PDB file of C-alpha atoms in Angstrom:
ATOM      1  CA  MET A 797       0.000   0.000   0.000  1.00 37.00           C
ATOM      2  CA  GLY A 798       1.241   3.480  -0.707  1.00 38.00           C
ATOM      3  CA  PHE A 799       1.249   6.435   1.639  1.00 34.00           C
ATOM      4  CA  PHE A 800       0.216  10.051   1.479  1.00 40.00           C
ATOM      5  CA  ASP A 801      -0.371  12.948   3.817  1.00 48.00           C
ATOM      6  CA  GLY A 802      -2.710  12.263   6.727  1.00 49.00           C
ATOM      7  CA  LEU A 803      -3.369  13.000  10.368  1.00 52.00           C
ATOM      8  CA  LEU A 804      -2.986  10.105  12.770  1.00 43.00           C
ATOM      9  CA  GLY A 805      -5.806   8.413  14.679  1.00 40.00           C
ATOM     10  CA  GLY A 806      -9.544   8.946  14.347  1.00 38.00           C
ATOM     11  CA  ARG A 807     -12.764   6.975  14.717  1.00 36.00           C
ATOM     12  CA  ALA A 808     -15.229   5.638  12.180  1.00 34.00           C
ATOM     13  CA  ALA A 809     -19.018   6.122  12.168  1.00 35.00           C
ATOM     14  CA  ASP A 810     -21.936   6.218   9.754  1.00 35.00           C
ATOM     15  CA  PHE A 811     -24.425   8.838   8.683  1.00 34.00           C
ATOM     16  CA  ASP A 812     -26.759   9.020   5.735  1.00 35.00           C
ATOM     17  CA  SER A 813     -29.264  11.668   4.717  1.00 36.00           C
ATOM     18  CA  GLY A 814     -30.157  14.182   2.005  1.00 38.00           C
ATOM     19  CA  SER A 815     -32.148  14.251  -1.214  1.00 40.00           C
ATOM     20  CA  ALA A 816     -31.440  15.295  -4.779  1.00 41.00           C
ATOM     21  CA  ALA A 817     -32.565  18.558  -6.328  1.00 40.00           C
ATOM     22  CA  THR A 818     -34.426  18.664  -9.622  1.00 51.00           C
ATOM     23  CA  ASN A 819     -32.185  21.124 -11.492  1.00 88.00           C
ATOM     24  CA  SER A 820     -28.585  22.255 -11.330  1.00 91.00           C
ATOM     25  CA  ILE A 821     -26.109  25.127 -11.412  1.00 94.00           C
ATOM     26  CA  GLU A 822     -22.714  24.411 -12.944  1.00 94.00           C
ATOM     27  CA  LEU A 823     -19.784  26.380 -11.570  1.00 95.00           C
ATOM     28  CA  ILE A 824     -17.284  27.120 -14.350  1.00 93.00           C
ATOM     29  CA  ARG A 825     -14.507  29.653 -14.879  1.00 90.00           C
ATOM     30  CA  ARG A 826     -16.953  32.263 -16.173  1.00 92.00           C
ATOM     31  CA  HIS A 827     -19.407  31.597 -13.334  1.00 94.00           C
ATOM     32  CA  GLN A 828     -17.417  30.623 -10.248  1.00 95.00           C
ATOM     33  CA  GLN A 829     -19.593  31.616  -7.321  1.00 95.00           C
ATOM     34  CA  VAL A 830     -23.086  31.191  -5.915  1.00 96.00           C
ATOM     35  CA  SER A 831     -24.667  32.291  -2.627  1.00 96.00           C
ATOM     36  CA  LEU A 832     -26.556  29.681  -0.633  1.00 96.00           C
ATOM     37  CA  THR A 833     -27.976  32.425   1.554  1.00 96.00           C
ATOM     38  CA  LYS A 834     -29.473  34.356  -1.364  1.00 94.00           C
ATOM     39  CA  GLN A 835     -31.039  31.118  -2.661  1.00 92.00           C
ATOM     40  CA  ASP A 836     -32.576  30.433   0.750  1.00 94.00           C
ATOM     41  CA  ALA A 837     -30.487  27.244   0.926  1.00 95.00           C
ATOM     42  CA  ALA A 838     -28.287  27.965   3.955  1.00 96.00           C
ATOM     43  CA  THR A 839     -30.121  25.671   6.375  1.00 96.00           C
ATOM     44  CA  GLY A 840     -30.469  21.934   6.917  1.00 96.00           C
ATOM     45  CA  HIS A 841     -27.981  19.349   5.685  1.00 96.00           C
ATOM     46  CA  LEU A 842     -25.838  20.199   2.680  1.00 97.00           C
ATOM     47  CA  ARG A 843     -24.893  16.965   0.916  1.00 96.00           C
ATOM     48  CA  ILE A 844     -21.613  16.969  -1.036  1.00 96.00           C
ATOM     49  CA  ASN A 845     -21.076  13.985  -3.321  1.00 95.00           C
ATOM     50  CA  LEU A 846     -18.065  12.797  -5.338  1.00 93.00           C
ATOM     51  CA  THR A 847     -18.652  10.445  -8.255  1.00 89.00           C
ATOM     52  CA  TRP A 848     -16.139   9.405 -10.887  1.00 82.00           C
ATOM     53  CA  ARG A 849     -15.577   7.000 -13.722  1.00 78.00           C
ATOM     54  CA  MET A 850     -12.802   6.124 -16.138  1.00 73.00           C
ATOM     55  CA  ARG A 851     -12.649   8.260 -19.265  1.00 63.00           C
ATOM     56  CA  SER A 852     -14.071   6.350 -22.239  1.00 59.00           C
ATOM     57  CA  SER A 853     -10.807   6.756 -24.168  1.00 53.00           C
ATOM     58  CA  ASP A 854      -9.068   4.703 -21.455  1.00 51.00           C
ATOM     59  CA  ILE A 855     -11.557   1.808 -21.468  1.00 46.00           C
ATOM     60  CA  GLY A 856     -10.680  -0.561 -24.252  1.00 46.00           C
ATOM     61  CA  GLY A 857      -8.883   2.207 -26.127  1.00 42.00           C
ATOM     62  CA  GLU A 858      -5.848   0.066 -26.851  1.00 41.00           C
ATOM     63  CA  GLN A 859      -7.727  -3.092 -27.901  1.00 41.00           C
ATOM     64  CA  ARG A 860      -8.206  -2.433 -31.607  1.00 41.00           C
ATOM     65  CA  THR A 861      -7.077  -5.376 -33.694  1.00 39.00           C
ATOM     66  CA  SER A 862      -5.777  -5.311 -37.251  1.00 41.00           C
ATOM     67  CA  LEU A 863      -8.111  -7.222 -39.605  1.00 40.00           C
ATOM     68  CA  PHE A 864      -5.206  -8.096 -41.886  1.00 41.00           C
ATOM     69  CA  ARG A 865      -2.735  -9.346 -39.262  1.00 47.00           C
ATOM     70  CA  HIS A 866      -5.278 -11.126 -37.031  1.00 48.00           C
ATOM     71  CA  PRO A 867      -8.469 -11.777 -39.044  1.00 46.00           C
ATOM     72  CA  PHE A 868     -10.032 -14.149 -36.471  1.00 44.00           C
ATOM     73  CA  LYS A 869      -9.247 -11.988 -33.430  1.00 43.00           C
ATOM     74  CA  ALA A 870     -10.902  -9.041 -35.125  1.00 41.00           C
ATOM     75  CA  LEU A 871     -14.199 -10.961 -35.140  1.00 41.00           C
ATOM     76  CA  ARG A 872     -14.196 -11.451 -31.374  1.00 43.00           C
ATOM     77  CA  PRO A 873     -16.369  -9.125 -29.267  1.00 39.00           C
ATOM     78  CA  PRO A 874     -14.380  -6.350 -27.576  1.00 36.00           C
ATOM     79  CA  GLU A 875     -13.281  -6.961 -24.003  1.00 33.00           C
ATOM     80  CA  VAL A 876     -15.019  -4.752 -21.476  1.00 31.00           C
ATOM     81  CA  LEU A 877     -12.895  -3.495 -18.610  1.00 35.00           C
ATOM     82  CA  GLY A 878     -14.799  -3.555 -15.352  1.00 35.00           C
ATOM     83  CA  HIS A 879     -13.978  -2.305 -11.883  1.00 37.00           C
ATOM     84  CA  GLY A 880     -11.672  -5.216 -11.143  1.00 37.00           C
ATOM     85  CA  GLN A 881      -9.452  -4.661 -14.171  1.00 38.00           C
ATOM     86  CA  SER A 882      -9.264  -0.920 -14.602  1.00 42.00           C
ATOM     87  CA  MET A 883     -10.948   1.178 -11.937  1.00 42.00           C
ATOM     88  CA  VAL A 884      -9.390  -0.700  -9.050  1.00 43.00           C
ATOM     89  CA  ASN A 885      -6.095   1.032  -9.867  1.00 59.00           C
ATOM     90  CA  VAL A 886      -7.604   4.495  -9.337  1.00 70.00           C
ATOM     91  CA  ASP A 887      -8.943   5.446  -5.911  1.00 76.00           C
ATOM     92  CA  LEU A 888     -10.331   8.982  -5.583  1.00 85.00           C
ATOM     93  CA  ASP A 889     -11.125  10.211  -2.084  1.00 89.00           C
ATOM     94  CA  LEU A 890     -13.239  13.133  -0.898  1.00 94.00           C
ATOM     95  CA  GLY A 891     -12.077  15.309   1.982  1.00 96.00           C
ATOM     96  CA  CYS A 892     -12.720  18.603   3.720  1.00 97.00           C
ATOM     97  CA  LEU A 893     -10.422  21.053   5.471  1.00 97.00           C
ATOM     98  CA  TYR A 894     -12.483  23.003   7.995  1.00 97.00           C
ATOM     99  CA  GLU A 895     -12.007  26.166  10.017  1.00 97.00           C
ATOM    100  CA  LEU A 896     -14.645  27.074  12.597  1.00 98.00           C
ATOM    101  CA  ALA A 897     -15.577  30.517  13.871  1.00 97.00           C
ATOM    102  CA  ASP A 898     -13.763  29.840  17.181  1.00 97.00           C
ATOM    103  CA  GLY A 899     -10.495  29.148  15.333  1.00 96.00           C
ATOM    104  CA  THR A 900     -10.666  25.340  15.476  1.00 96.00           C
ATOM    105  CA  LYS A 901      -9.105  23.738  12.388  1.00 95.00           C
ATOM    106  CA  GLY A 902      -8.931  20.178  11.137  1.00 95.00           C
ATOM    107  CA  VAL A 903      -9.699  17.706   8.384  1.00 94.00           C
ATOM    108  CA  VAL A 904     -12.457  15.234   7.535  1.00 95.00           C
ATOM    109  CA  GLN A 905     -11.240  12.388   5.308  1.00 91.00           C
ATOM    110  CA  PRO A 906     -11.180   8.573   5.011  1.00 86.00           C
ATOM    111  CA  LEU A 907      -7.518   8.315   6.009  1.00 83.00           C
ATOM    112  CA  GLY A 908      -7.136   7.878   9.753  1.00 82.00           C
ATOM    113  CA  GLY A 909     -10.871   7.529  10.309  1.00 83.00           C
ATOM    114  CA  TYR A 910     -11.371  11.289  10.543  1.00 90.00           C
ATOM    115  CA  LEU A 911     -15.023  11.057   9.526  1.00 92.00           C
ATOM    116  CA  GLY A 912     -16.225  14.034  11.574  1.00 95.00           C
ATOM    117  CA  ASP A 913     -19.585  14.663  13.225  1.00 96.00           C
ATOM    118  CA  VAL A 914     -22.708  16.295  11.786  1.00 95.00           C
ATOM    119  CA  ASN A 915     -24.356  17.263  15.111  1.00 96.00           C
ATOM    120  CA  ALA A 916     -21.242  18.457  16.953  1.00 97.00           C
ATOM    121  CA  PRO A 917     -18.078  20.305  15.884  1.00 97.00           C
ATOM    122  CA  PRO A 918     -16.955  20.367  13.116  1.00 97.00           C
ATOM    123  CA  TYR A 919     -20.568  19.852  11.859  1.00 98.00           C
ATOM    124  CA  VAL A 920     -19.072  18.018   8.868  1.00 97.00           C
ATOM    125  CA  LYS A 921     -19.469  14.260   8.351  1.00 96.00           C
ATOM    126  CA  LEU A 922     -18.017  11.831   5.781  1.00 94.00           C
ATOM    127  CA  SER A 923     -20.251   8.836   5.062  1.00 86.00           C
ATOM    128  CA  GLY A 924     -17.442   6.413   4.216  1.00 64.00           C
ATOM    129  CA  ASP A 925     -14.780   5.404   1.709  1.00 51.00           C
ATOM    130  CA  ASP A 926     -15.643   4.334  -1.858  1.00 47.00           C
ATOM    131  CA  ARG A 927     -12.549   2.684  -3.332  1.00 49.00           C
ATOM    132  CA  PHE A 928     -13.893   1.685  -6.730  1.00 45.00           C
ATOM    133  CA  GLY A 929     -15.920   4.577  -8.137  1.00 45.00           C
ATOM    134  CA  SER A 930     -19.334   3.072  -7.442  1.00 48.00           C
ATOM    135  CA  GLY A 931     -22.553   4.758  -8.451  1.00 47.00           C
ATOM    136  CA  SER A 932     -23.120   6.280  -5.008  1.00 53.00           C
ATOM    137  CA  GLY A 933     -19.568   7.630  -4.696  1.00 68.00           C
ATOM    138  CA  GLU A 934     -18.423   9.340  -1.501  1.00 86.00           C
ATOM    139  CA  THR A 935     -20.532  11.835   0.425  1.00 94.00           C
ATOM    140  CA  ILE A 936     -19.874  14.579   2.964  1.00 96.00           C
ATOM    141  CA  TYR A 937     -22.697  16.155   4.976  1.00 96.00           C
ATOM    142  CA  VAL A 938     -22.536  19.680   6.399  1.00 98.00           C
ATOM    143  CA  ASN A 939     -25.004  20.831   9.062  1.00 97.00           C
ATOM    144  CA  LEU A 940     -25.841  24.354   7.904  1.00 97.00           C
ATOM    145  CA  ASP A 941     -28.075  24.905  10.923  1.00 97.00           C
ATOM    146  CA  HIS A 942     -24.693  25.600  12.566  1.00 97.00           C
ATOM    147  CA  ARG A 943     -23.559  27.915   9.749  1.00 96.00           C
ATOM    148  CA  ASP A 944     -22.632  30.650  12.250  1.00 97.00           C
ATOM    149  CA  ASP A 945     -20.092  28.237  13.776  1.00 97.00           C
ATOM    150  CA  ILE A 946     -18.414  27.632  10.396  1.00 97.00           C
ATOM    151  CA  LYS A 947     -15.842  30.053   8.953  1.00 97.00           C
ATOM    152  CA  ARG A 948     -14.715  28.151   5.851  1.00 98.00           C
ATOM    153  CA  LEU A 949     -14.703  24.651   4.362  1.00 98.00           C
ATOM    154  CA  LEU A 950     -12.387  23.544   1.562  1.00 98.00           C
ATOM    155  CA  ILE A 951     -13.707  20.482  -0.265  1.00 98.00           C
ATOM    156  CA  PHE A 952     -10.912  18.567  -1.976  1.00 97.00           C
ATOM    157  CA  VAL A 953     -10.292  15.335  -3.887  1.00 94.00           C
ATOM    158  CA  TYR A 954      -7.091  13.329  -3.729  1.00 89.00           C
ATOM    159  CA  ILE A 955      -5.790  10.116  -5.261  1.00 84.00           C
ATOM    160  CA  TYR A 956      -4.818   7.241  -3.026  1.00 69.00           C
ATOM    161  CA  ASP A 957      -1.618   5.170  -3.386  1.00 66.00           C
ATOM    162  CA  GLN A 958       0.424   7.890  -5.125  1.00 57.00           C
ATOM    163  CA  THR A 959      -1.005   6.999  -8.548  1.00 65.00           C
ATOM    164  CA  PRO A 960      -1.596  10.191 -10.573  1.00 67.00           C
ATOM    165  CA  ALA A 961      -4.714   9.585 -12.638  1.00 71.00           C
ATOM    166  CA  PHE A 962      -6.748  12.780 -12.971  1.00 82.00           C
ATOM    167  CA  ASP A 963      -6.154  12.511 -16.723  1.00 80.00           C
ATOM    168  CA  ARG A 964      -7.740   9.022 -16.718  1.00 80.00           C
ATOM    169  CA  THR A 965     -10.862   9.827 -14.727  1.00 81.00           C
ATOM    170  CA  HIS A 966     -13.926  11.999 -15.142  1.00 82.00           C
ATOM    171  CA  ALA A 967     -14.942  13.240 -11.682  1.00 88.00           C
ATOM    172  CA  ILE A 968     -17.833  15.439 -10.580  1.00 93.00           C
ATOM    173  CA  VAL A 969     -18.397  17.002  -7.168  1.00 96.00           C
ATOM    174  CA  THR A 970     -22.062  17.862  -6.610  1.00 96.00           C
ATOM    175  CA  LEU A 971     -23.535  19.916  -3.779  1.00 97.00           C
ATOM    176  CA  TYR A 972     -27.157  19.182  -2.829  1.00 96.00           C
ATOM    177  CA  PRO A 973     -28.578  21.969  -0.616  1.00 96.00           C
ATOM    178  CA  SER A 974     -31.717  21.345   1.422  1.00 91.00           C
ATOM    179  CA  ASN A 975     -33.503  23.805  -0.870  1.00 90.00           C
ATOM    180  CA  GLY A 976     -32.986  24.859  -4.482  1.00 90.00           C
ATOM    181  CA  PRO A 977     -30.862  23.504  -7.328  1.00 94.00           C
ATOM    182  CA  ARG A 978     -27.854  21.267  -6.930  1.00 96.00           C
ATOM    183  CA  ILE A 979     -24.410  22.760  -7.662  1.00 97.00           C
ATOM    184  CA  GLU A 980     -21.980  20.856  -9.905  1.00 96.00           C
ATOM    185  CA  ILE A 981     -18.218  21.237 -10.300  1.00 96.00           C
ATOM    186  CA  GLY A 982     -16.561  19.059 -12.939  1.00 94.00           C
ATOM    187  CA  LEU A 983     -12.896  18.041 -12.760  1.00 90.00           C
ATOM    188  CA  ASP A 984     -12.373  17.782 -16.510  1.00 81.00           C
ATOM    189  CA  GLU A 985      -8.973  19.439 -16.809  1.00 81.00           C
ATOM    190  CA  ARG A 986      -6.185  16.998 -17.628  1.00 78.00           C
ATOM    191  CA  HIS A 987      -3.384  17.161 -15.055  1.00 83.00           C
ATOM    192  CA  PRO A 988      -1.648  13.769 -15.417  1.00 81.00           C
ATOM    193  CA  GLN A 989       0.860  14.319 -12.586  1.00 84.00           C
ATOM    194  CA  ALA A 990      -1.499  15.941 -10.066  1.00 88.00           C
ATOM    195  CA  ARG A 991      -2.439  13.957  -6.973  1.00 89.00           C
ATOM    196  CA  SER A 992      -4.854  16.390  -5.312  1.00 92.00           C
ATOM    197  CA  CYS A 993      -7.384  19.028  -6.291  1.00 94.00           C
ATOM    198  CA  ALA A 994      -8.962  21.815  -4.252  1.00 96.00           C
ATOM    199  CA  VAL A 995     -12.487  21.703  -5.689  1.00 97.00           C
ATOM    200  CA  VAL A 996     -14.716  24.214  -3.926  1.00 98.00           C
ATOM    201  CA  MET A 997     -14.626  26.641  -0.985  1.00 98.00           C
ATOM    202  CA  ILE A 998     -17.677  27.198   1.212  1.00 98.00           C
ATOM    203  CA  GLU A 999     -17.149  30.385   3.176  1.00 98.00           C
ATOM    204  CA  ASN A1000     -19.114  32.419   5.671  1.00 97.00           C
ATOM    205  CA  VAL A1001     -18.675  36.015   4.508  1.00 96.00           C
ATOM    206  CA  LYS A1002     -20.320  38.412   6.966  1.00 93.00           C
ATOM    207  CA  GLY A1003     -23.149  35.983   7.596  1.00 93.00           C
ATOM    208  CA  GLU A1004     -23.591  34.992   3.947  1.00 96.00           C
ATOM    209  CA  LEU A1005     -22.688  31.437   2.900  1.00 97.00           C
ATOM    210  CA  VAL A1006     -20.854  31.593  -0.429  1.00 97.00           C
ATOM    211  CA  VAL A1007     -19.848  28.612  -2.569  1.00 98.00           C
ATOM    212  CA  ARG A1008     -16.819  29.352  -4.784  1.00 97.00           C
ATOM    213  CA  ARG A1009     -15.281  27.134  -7.441  1.00 97.00           C
ATOM    214  CA  GLU A1010     -11.543  26.533  -6.962  1.00 97.00           C
ATOM    215  CA  VAL A1011     -10.463  23.533  -9.124  1.00 96.00           C
ATOM    216  CA  LYS A1012      -6.768  23.949  -8.317  1.00 95.00           C
ATOM    217  CA  PHE A1013      -4.656  20.856  -8.999  1.00 94.00           C
ATOM    218  CA  VAL A1014      -1.461  20.244  -7.014  1.00 92.00           C
ATOM    219  CA  TYR A1015       1.236  17.587  -7.261  1.00 89.00           C
ATOM    220  CA  GLY A1016       1.277  16.758  -3.554  1.00 85.00           C
ATOM    221  CA  PHE A1017      -1.370  15.758  -1.071  1.00 85.00           C
ATOM    222  CA  GLN A1018      -3.278  17.424   1.764  1.00 88.00           C
ATOM    223  CA  GLY A1019      -0.178  19.112   3.145  1.00 90.00           C
ATOM    224  CA  GLU A1020       0.302  21.028  -0.102  1.00 92.00           C
ATOM    225  CA  LEU A1021      -3.358  22.082  -0.151  1.00 94.00           C
ATOM    226  CA  ASP A1022      -2.932  23.223   3.457  1.00 93.00           C
ATOM    227  CA  ARG A1023       0.025  25.431   2.521  1.00 94.00           C
ATOM    228  CA  LEU A1024      -1.787  26.800  -0.530  1.00 95.00           C
ATOM    229  CA  TYR A1025      -4.754  27.948   1.559  1.00 96.00           C
ATOM    230  CA  GLY A1026      -2.940  28.712   4.812  1.00 94.00           C
ATOM    231  CA  TRP A1027      -4.602  26.199   7.134  1.00 94.00           C
ATOM    232  CA  GLY A1028      -1.523  25.622   9.294  1.00 90.00           C
ATOM    233  CA  LEU A1029      -2.056  21.973  10.264  1.00 90.00           C
ATOM    234  CA  GLN A1030       0.750  19.471  10.851  1.00 85.00           C
ATOM    235  CA  TRP A1031       0.753  16.485   8.508  1.00 82.00           C
ATOM    236  CA  GLY A1032       2.441  13.084   8.504  1.00 70.00           C
ATOM    237  CA  ARG A1033       2.440   9.928   6.426  1.00 60.00           C
ATOM    238  CA  GLY A1034      -0.698   7.805   6.524  1.00 53.00           C
ATOM    239  CA  TYR A1035      -1.934   4.497   5.170  1.00 52.00           C
ATOM    240  CA  LYS A1036      -5.219   2.853   4.353  1.00 48.00           C
ATOM    241  CA  THR A1037      -5.905  -0.536   5.903  1.00 45.00           C
ATOM    242  CA  LYS A1038      -8.306  -3.368   5.166  1.00 42.00           C
ATOM    243  CA  SER A1039     -10.435  -2.188   8.068  1.00 34.00           C
ATOM    244  CA  ALA A1040     -11.190   1.182   6.437  1.00 36.00           C
ATOM    245  CA  VAL A1041     -14.849   2.134   6.274  1.00 33.00           C
ATOM    246  CA  GLU A1042     -16.353   1.223   2.905  1.00 31.00           C
TER     247      GLU A1042
END
């Protein structure tokens, strides 16, 4: 197993809630920000979901067979690469750096079992660890009924086992407020050597909850994102184990 930045210790737990909205807002370079407060969506549980799949050009892209050199092989049906053959080598994880109004800082992530708490500080909860890009993906819940206790949240995605693969995957982070349209941020830029991406910042600006697109790829892990945004945490090497929450 490979290693990457992580805080030591932590406990695992489960939480599940939230519902999908019927329409969506896509945050892009030309439209990077939206106010949850102005959309009357700054209460209840905000559900943040990461889903991803292999890019179609990487599934079976190298399996074309020459009709002239191998006439019988060319008649065989193409081999379909499933989770066990292709996606198992790419493990995207969802995390959140948080800073509360009282100055408390920390991280919610699968590594180390730092899954957070939705009804107590930091009011951020990770549902578990999806290692294979399943349909449900990974989900973080934020209790916006405690929005006055939250200063800023940085939602990020990183790649486990030191295998750069953002150029091989198509990932989407979707925010589902308790009211109004969902908010989508696509990670479509090809950064083949990047291992982490700061996706979106949720910030309390004078009582207004603002969601801002970041989509900043870095070559390191959480420690580099920390330095980029000035969180000031201390990081060490961490591992995933077979007992990780899935």
